Amino acid sequence: MNEMELIEKKDLRDEYINKIEVLEKVKQLLLLPDINLATTQQVADFYEVGIEAIKSIISRNREELNSDGFVVWKSKDFRSCNMNLLKIDNCSGGFNIKFSNDETIKSSNKGLSLFTRRSILRTGMLLRDSNIAKEVRTQLLNIEEKATVSQKTDAITEEQKLVLNIIYAKDDIERANATGILLSYKNKQIDSLENKVEALVEGNLTWEPREGINRMVRLIGYNVFRNNFTRAWEKVYAEMLYKHNISISHRKLNSKLKKPTAFDVLNEEEIRLLVQSCLSLCEMYNINTNDLMIKQVG
């Protein structure tokens, strides 16, 4: 299967529509506060296309999008959804919605088009001329590729083999021994990642935490995004938001510094989480980070 089939075949899109986690893996997704929906402009910003491209998708595929929760809300819909958090004021030709974070959006009387995560994913499967949409489709196809029965058999991990040894043990003694081996293996895997994080954070290497993080981001940018280091940082930011609920972009936006970096808006413990996120991404993309571990100070 290739990505063009996702664009052309509705039945294939339906098969993948629940894989909404792919969106955050590709790029940080911003939704409206309180209601967790996205406007047409926000969807256009996410896919880095003009708003007319999204409107065209809506026009041509309205029924599909409706099935994924796409809605058009008028003033009465906003008033009924959450009176305590939203403030609705009528204005000339439409109405204003003020959210709990003081963000205000204006809508015409025709209503405001709003996307759920599923309908945002559907849009990505339909958009042709968007690099972000192409990556979304690539990620979806990677999931399919990894899920084939033959590859599951061929790519069985060491941990899975150890689990099978427990399942097929002949007696309690053999089962206990197999369980001990599995626990030992898992502890070594945990220790390996934690040791890398500890070494980078504590500065026991020639790479300081900041240098180590920057180097890992460059490796991700070079190996995954064809030297697009901005995309690599976006991936790291998305990982921090998805795994640790830390929005670096939001913090930078609200910082009083002129040009804040990620390091300016994170505390010491959060820097540790940033190191962990970078290492996790490197492992996910099979990027070797051993050189970060061997540059020991004399």
GROMACS .gro file of C-alpha atoms in nm:
model
  298
    1MET     CA    1   0.000   0.000   0.000
    2ASN     CA    2   0.116   0.357  -0.065
    3GLU     CA    3  -0.006   0.693   0.062
    4MET     CA    4  -0.202   0.768  -0.258
    5GLU     CA    5  -0.434   0.481  -0.174
    6LEU     CA    6  -0.525   0.655   0.153
    7ILE     CA    7  -0.611   0.968  -0.045
    8GLU     CA    8  -0.822   0.776  -0.296
    9LYS     CA    9  -0.994   0.501  -0.093
   10LYS     CA   10  -1.245   0.581   0.180
   11ASP     CA   11  -1.251   0.225   0.314
   12LEU     CA   12  -0.879   0.247   0.388
   13ARG     CA   13  -0.922   0.583   0.561
   14ASP     CA   14  -1.193   0.427   0.776
   15GLU     CA   15  -0.951   0.154   0.883
   16TYR     CA   16  -0.697   0.406   1.012
   17ILE     CA   17  -0.927   0.674   1.154
   18ASN     CA   18  -0.878   0.571   1.517
   19LYS     CA   19  -0.499   0.616   1.502
   20ILE     CA   20  -0.523   0.976   1.625
   21GLU     CA   21  -0.201   0.941   1.827
   22VAL     CA   22  -0.015   0.976   1.497
   23LEU     CA   23  -0.099   1.349   1.489
   24GLU     CA   24   0.106   1.431   1.800
   25LYS     CA   25   0.387   1.206   1.681
   26VAL     CA   26   0.422   1.418   1.370
   27LYS     CA   27   0.368   1.767   1.511
   28GLN     CA   28   0.228   1.944   1.815
   29LEU     CA   29  -0.147   1.986   1.778
   30LEU     CA   30  -0.312   2.296   1.925
   31LEU     CA   31  -0.684   2.281   2.009
   32LEU     CA   32  -0.924   2.537   2.150
   33PRO     CA   33  -0.926   2.531   2.530
   34ASP     CA   34  -1.231   2.403   2.722
   35ILE     CA   35  -1.387   2.225   2.421
   36ASN     CA   36  -1.078   2.047   2.276
   37LEU     CA   37  -1.178   2.114   1.916
   38ALA     CA   38  -0.986   2.292   1.638
   39THR     CA   39  -1.095   2.570   1.405
   40THR     CA   40  -1.041   2.555   1.030
   41GLN     CA   41  -0.751   2.799   1.070
   42GLN     CA   42  -0.587   2.581   1.336
   43VAL     CA   43  -0.612   2.277   1.110
   44ALA     CA   44  -0.462   2.478   0.824
   45ASP     CA   45  -0.178   2.588   1.054
   46PHE     CA   46  -0.116   2.230   1.164
   47TYR     CA   47  -0.086   2.106   0.805
   48GLU     CA   48   0.097   2.423   0.696
   49VAL     CA   49  -0.144   2.501   0.412
   50GLY     CA   50  -0.376   2.788   0.330
   51ILE     CA   51  -0.721   2.793   0.487
   52GLU     CA   52  -0.884   2.753   0.143
   53ALA     CA   53  -0.724   2.409   0.110
   54ILE     CA   54  -0.901   2.296   0.428
   55LYS     CA   55  -1.230   2.453   0.318
   56SER     CA   56  -1.201   2.259  -0.008
   57ILE     CA   57  -1.156   1.934   0.188
   58ILE     CA   58  -1.469   2.018   0.390
   59SER     CA   59  -1.668   2.092   0.076
   60ARG     CA   60  -1.569   1.770  -0.102
   61ASN     CA   61  -1.575   1.533   0.196
   62ARG     CA   62  -1.835   1.675   0.434
   63GLU     CA   63  -2.009   1.344   0.495
   64GLU     CA   64  -1.686   1.169   0.592
   65LEU     CA   65  -1.583   1.451   0.824
   66ASN     CA   66  -1.928   1.457   0.984
   67SER     CA   67  -1.889   1.089   1.069
   68ASP     CA   68  -1.570   1.180   1.258
   69GLY     CA   69  -1.736   1.451   1.467
   70PHE     CA   70  -1.684   1.758   1.250
   71VAL     CA   71  -1.946   2.018   1.350
   72VAL     CA   72  -2.052   2.375   1.283
   73TRP     CA   73  -2.146   2.547   1.606
   74LYS     CA   74  -2.361   2.856   1.626
   75SER     CA   75  -2.401   3.086   1.923
   76LYS     CA   76  -2.662   2.863   2.089
   77ASP     CA   77  -2.433   2.559   2.066
   78PHE     CA   78  -2.152   2.738   2.248
   79ARG     CA   79  -2.392   2.867   2.510
   80SER     CA   80  -2.524   2.520   2.582
   81CYS     CA   81  -2.191   2.334   2.588
   82ASN     CA   82  -2.037   2.497   2.896
   83MET     CA   83  -2.185   2.809   3.048
   84ASN     CA   84  -1.926   2.829   3.324
   85LEU     CA   85  -1.617   2.842   3.105
   86LEU     CA   86  -1.728   3.021   2.788
   87LYS     CA   87  -1.851   3.376   2.751
   88ILE     CA   88  -2.057   3.444   2.439
   89ASP     CA   89  -2.126   3.799   2.320
   90ASN     CA   90  -2.319   3.899   2.010
   91CYS     CA   91  -2.152   4.143   1.771
   92SER     CA   92  -2.217   4.285   1.428
   93GLY     CA   93  -2.270   3.997   1.184
   94GLY     CA   94  -2.189   3.726   1.435
   95PHE     CA   95  -2.068   3.655   1.788
   96ASN     CA   96  -1.750   3.636   1.998
   97ILE     CA   97  -1.645   3.336   2.207
   98LYS     CA   98  -1.418   3.408   2.503
   99PHE     CA   99  -1.248   3.102   2.652
  100SER     CA  100  -1.126   3.044   3.006
  101ASN     CA  101  -0.769   3.138   2.909
  102ASP     CA  102  -0.898   3.478   2.779
  103GLU     CA  103  -0.852   3.376   2.414
  104THR     CA  104  -1.130   3.523   2.201
  105ILE     CA  105  -1.251   3.401   1.860
  106LYS     CA  106  -1.507   3.569   1.638
  107SER     CA  107  -1.761   3.373   1.434
  108SER     CA  108  -2.013   3.475   1.173
  109ASN     CA  109  -2.382   3.400   1.231
  110LYS     CA  110  -2.340   3.099   1.001
  111GLY     CA  111  -2.139   2.934   1.275
  112LEU     CA  112  -1.783   2.819   1.343
  113SER     CA  113  -1.648   2.501   1.181
  114LEU     CA  114  -1.485   2.277   1.442
  115PHE     CA  115  -1.272   1.965   1.401
  116THR     CA  116  -1.228   1.670   1.635
  117ARG     CA  117  -0.894   1.485   1.636
  118ARG     CA  118  -1.048   1.217   1.416
  119SER     CA  119  -1.164   1.470   1.158
  120ILE     CA  120  -0.820   1.636   1.169
  121LEU     CA  121  -0.663   1.298   1.095
  122ARG     CA  122  -0.917   1.240   0.815
  123THR     CA  123  -0.817   1.576   0.666
  124GLY     CA  124  -0.453   1.467   0.668
  125MET     CA  125  -0.542   1.151   0.478
  126LEU     CA  126  -0.712   1.364   0.212
  127LEU     CA  127  -0.471   1.658   0.172
  128ARG     CA  128  -0.240   1.607  -0.124
  129ASP     CA  129  -0.003   1.903  -0.115
  130SER     CA  130   0.107   1.918   0.248
  131ASN     CA  131   0.436   1.781   0.379
  132ILE     CA  132   0.283   1.737   0.723
  133ALA     CA  133  -0.010   1.542   0.576
  134LYS     CA  134   0.235   1.325   0.382
  135GLU     CA  135   0.420   1.244   0.702
  136VAL     CA  136   0.093   1.163   0.878
  137ARG     CA  137   0.013   0.915   0.601
  138THR     CA  138   0.365   0.773   0.618
  139GLN     CA  139   0.332   0.718   0.992
  140LEU     CA  140  -0.001   0.544   0.940
  141LEU     CA  141   0.150   0.314   0.679
  142ASN     CA  142   0.442   0.240   0.912
  143ILE     CA  143   0.192   0.121   1.170
  144GLU     CA  144   0.038  -0.109   0.911
  145GLU     CA  145   0.377  -0.238   0.805
  146LYS     CA  146   0.478  -0.320   1.161
  147ALA     CA  147   0.146  -0.490   1.224
  148THR     CA  148   0.167  -0.755   0.951
  149VAL     CA  149   0.174  -1.110   1.079
  150SER     CA  150   0.495  -1.201   0.898
  151GLN     CA  151   0.683  -0.907   1.041
  152LYS     CA  152   0.548  -0.973   1.388
  153THR     CA  153   0.700  -1.320   1.359
  154ASP     CA  154   1.028  -1.204   1.204
  155ALA     CA  155   1.073  -0.909   1.439
  156ILE     CA  156   0.991  -1.087   1.764
  157THR     CA  157   1.186  -0.915   2.039
  158GLU     CA  158   1.408  -1.067   2.304
  159GLU     CA  159   1.153  -0.970   2.567
  160GLN     CA  160   0.875  -1.149   2.377
  161LYS     CA  161   1.089  -1.461   2.356
  162LEU     CA  162   1.140  -1.451   2.731
  163VAL     CA  163   0.766  -1.413   2.786
  164LEU     CA  164   0.703  -1.715   2.563
  165ASN     CA  165   0.949  -1.914   2.773
  166ILE     CA  166   0.728  -1.845   3.075
  167ILE     CA  167   0.409  -1.939   2.890
  168TYR     CA  168   0.549  -2.269   2.761
  169ALA     CA  169   0.739  -2.370   3.075
  170LYS     CA  170   0.700  -2.741   3.154
  171ASP     CA  171   0.672  -2.703   3.532
  172ASP     CA  172   0.673  -2.449   3.814
  173ILE     CA  173   1.051  -2.457   3.855
  174GLU     CA  174   1.113  -2.386   3.487
  175ARG     CA  175   0.845  -2.116   3.498
  176ALA     CA  176   1.007  -1.951   3.801
  177ASN     CA  177   1.349  -1.954   3.635
  178ALA     CA  178   1.208  -1.806   3.314
  179THR     CA  179   1.030  -1.535   3.514
  180GLY     CA  180   1.354  -1.446   3.692
  181ILE     CA  181   1.538  -1.416   3.359
  182LEU     CA  182   1.264  -1.188   3.220
  183LEU     CA  183   1.273  -0.960   3.526
  184SER     CA  184   1.652  -0.940   3.506
  185TYR     CA  185   1.633  -0.847   3.137
  186LYS     CA  186   1.371  -0.576   3.195
  187ASN     CA  187   1.573  -0.427   3.483
  188LYS     CA  188   1.881  -0.407   3.262
  189GLN     CA  189   1.679  -0.227   2.991
  190ILE     CA  190   1.547   0.023   3.246
  191ASP     CA  191   1.891   0.074   3.396
  192SER     CA  192   2.041   0.134   3.051
  193LEU     CA  193   1.806   0.424   2.972
  194GLU     CA  194   1.821   0.566   3.323
  195ASN     CA  195   2.201   0.553   3.323
  196LYS     CA  196   2.212   0.747   2.997
  197VAL     CA  197   1.974   1.009   3.133
  198GLU     CA  198   2.169   1.029   3.460
  199ALA     CA  199   2.502   1.066   3.282
  200LEU     CA  200   2.379   1.347   3.058
  201VAL     CA  201   2.191   1.535   3.330
  202GLU     CA  202   2.465   1.513   3.591
  203GLY     CA  203   2.726   1.634   3.344
  204ASN     CA  204   2.952   1.331   3.397
  205LEU     CA  205   3.040   1.338   3.027
  206THR     CA  206   3.210   1.593   2.809
  207TRP     CA  207   2.861   1.665   2.676
  208GLU     CA  208   2.671   1.896   2.909
  209PRO     CA  209   2.292   1.831   2.920
  210ARG     CA  210   2.223   2.118   2.682
  211GLU     CA  211   2.494   2.002   2.441
  212GLY     CA  212   2.372   1.643   2.458
  213ILE     CA  213   2.013   1.743   2.389
  214ASN     CA  214   2.113   1.965   2.097
  215ARG     CA  215   2.325   1.686   1.953
  216MET     CA  216   2.042   1.433   1.978
  217VAL     CA  217   1.799   1.676   1.812
  218ARG     CA  218   2.050   1.726   1.530
  219LEU     CA  219   2.077   1.348   1.491
  220ILE     CA  220   1.698   1.320   1.471
  221GLY     CA  221   1.683   1.606   1.220
  222TYR     CA  222   1.954   1.452   1.005
  223ASN     CA  223   1.834   1.090   1.015
  224VAL     CA  224   1.456   1.138   1.015
  225PHE     CA  225   1.370   1.478   0.867
  226ARG     CA  226   1.637   1.525   0.598
  227ASN     CA  227   1.826   1.794   0.790
  228ASN     CA  228   1.509   1.979   0.892
  229PHE     CA  229   1.605   2.057   1.252
  230THR     CA  230   1.296   2.270   1.313
  231ARG     CA  231   1.084   1.961   1.252
  232ALA     CA  232   1.310   1.764   1.487
  233TRP     CA  233   1.250   2.016   1.767
  234GLU     CA  234   0.875   2.004   1.696
  235LYS     CA  235   0.892   1.626   1.738
  236VAL     CA  236   1.071   1.665   2.072
  237TYR     CA  237   0.818   1.927   2.186
  238ALA     CA  238   0.532   1.692   2.091
  239GLU     CA  239   0.697   1.409   2.286
  240MET     CA  240   0.723   1.631   2.596
  241LEU     CA  241   0.359   1.734   2.563
  242TYR     CA  242   0.232   1.382   2.493
  243LYS     CA  243   0.438   1.198   2.756
  244HIS     CA  244   0.480   1.461   3.029
  245ASN     CA  245   0.206   1.719   2.963
  246ILE     CA  246   0.467   1.995   2.931
  247SER     CA  247   0.398   2.248   2.652
  248ILE     CA  248   0.735   2.406   2.576
  249SER     CA  249   0.584   2.613   2.293
  250HIS     CA  250   0.323   2.763   2.526
  251ARG     CA  251   0.585   2.845   2.788
  252LYS     CA  252   0.812   3.012   2.534
  253LEU     CA  253   0.518   3.215   2.405
  254ASN     CA  254   0.444   3.341   2.755
  255SER     CA  255   0.805   3.397   2.857
  256LYS     CA  256   0.925   3.750   2.930
  257LEU     CA  257   1.257   3.676   2.759
  258LYS     CA  258   1.309   3.819   2.410
  259LYS     CA  259   1.404   3.491   2.238
  260PRO     CA  260   1.358   3.211   2.492
  261THR     CA  261   1.481   2.860   2.424
  262ALA     CA  262   1.347   2.535   2.562
  263PHE     CA  263   1.621   2.543   2.824
  264ASP     CA  264   1.505   2.884   2.948
  265VAL     CA  265   1.153   2.764   3.033
  266LEU     CA  266   1.229   2.426   3.193
  267ASN     CA  267   1.346   2.355   3.546
  268GLU     CA  268   1.614   2.103   3.641
  269GLU     CA  269   1.375   1.807   3.670
  270GLU     CA  270   1.207   1.897   3.340
  271ILE     CA  271   1.550   1.910   3.171
  272ARG     CA  272   1.589   1.550   3.286
  273LEU     CA  273   1.256   1.468   3.118
  274LEU     CA  274   1.376   1.647   2.803
  275VAL     CA  275   1.688   1.430   2.796
  276GLN     CA  276   1.470   1.121   2.844
  277SER     CA  277   1.239   1.227   2.560
  278CYS     CA  278   1.533   1.283   2.323
  279LEU     CA  279   1.683   0.946   2.410
  280SER     CA  280   1.347   0.773   2.366
  281LEU     CA  281   1.303   0.928   2.021
  282CYS     CA  282   1.656   0.826   1.922
  283GLU     CA  283   1.584   0.469   2.028
  284MET     CA  284   1.250   0.473   1.844
  285TYR     CA  285   1.427   0.583   1.524
  286ASN     CA  286   1.720   0.342   1.581
  287ILE     CA  287   1.967   0.629   1.615
  288ASN     CA  288   2.285   0.527   1.794
  289THR     CA  289   2.357   0.749   2.097
  290ASN     CA  290   2.650   0.548   2.231
  291ASP     CA  291   2.895   0.824   2.138
  292LEU     CA  292   2.724   1.041   2.398
  293MET     CA  293   2.803   0.780   2.659
  294ILE     CA  294   3.170   0.713   2.582
  295LYS     CA  295   3.309   1.069   2.590
  296GLN     CA  296   3.397   1.032   2.957
  297VAL     CA  297   3.591   1.302   3.139
  298GLY     CA  298   3.936   1.167   3.212
   0.00000   0.00000   0.00000
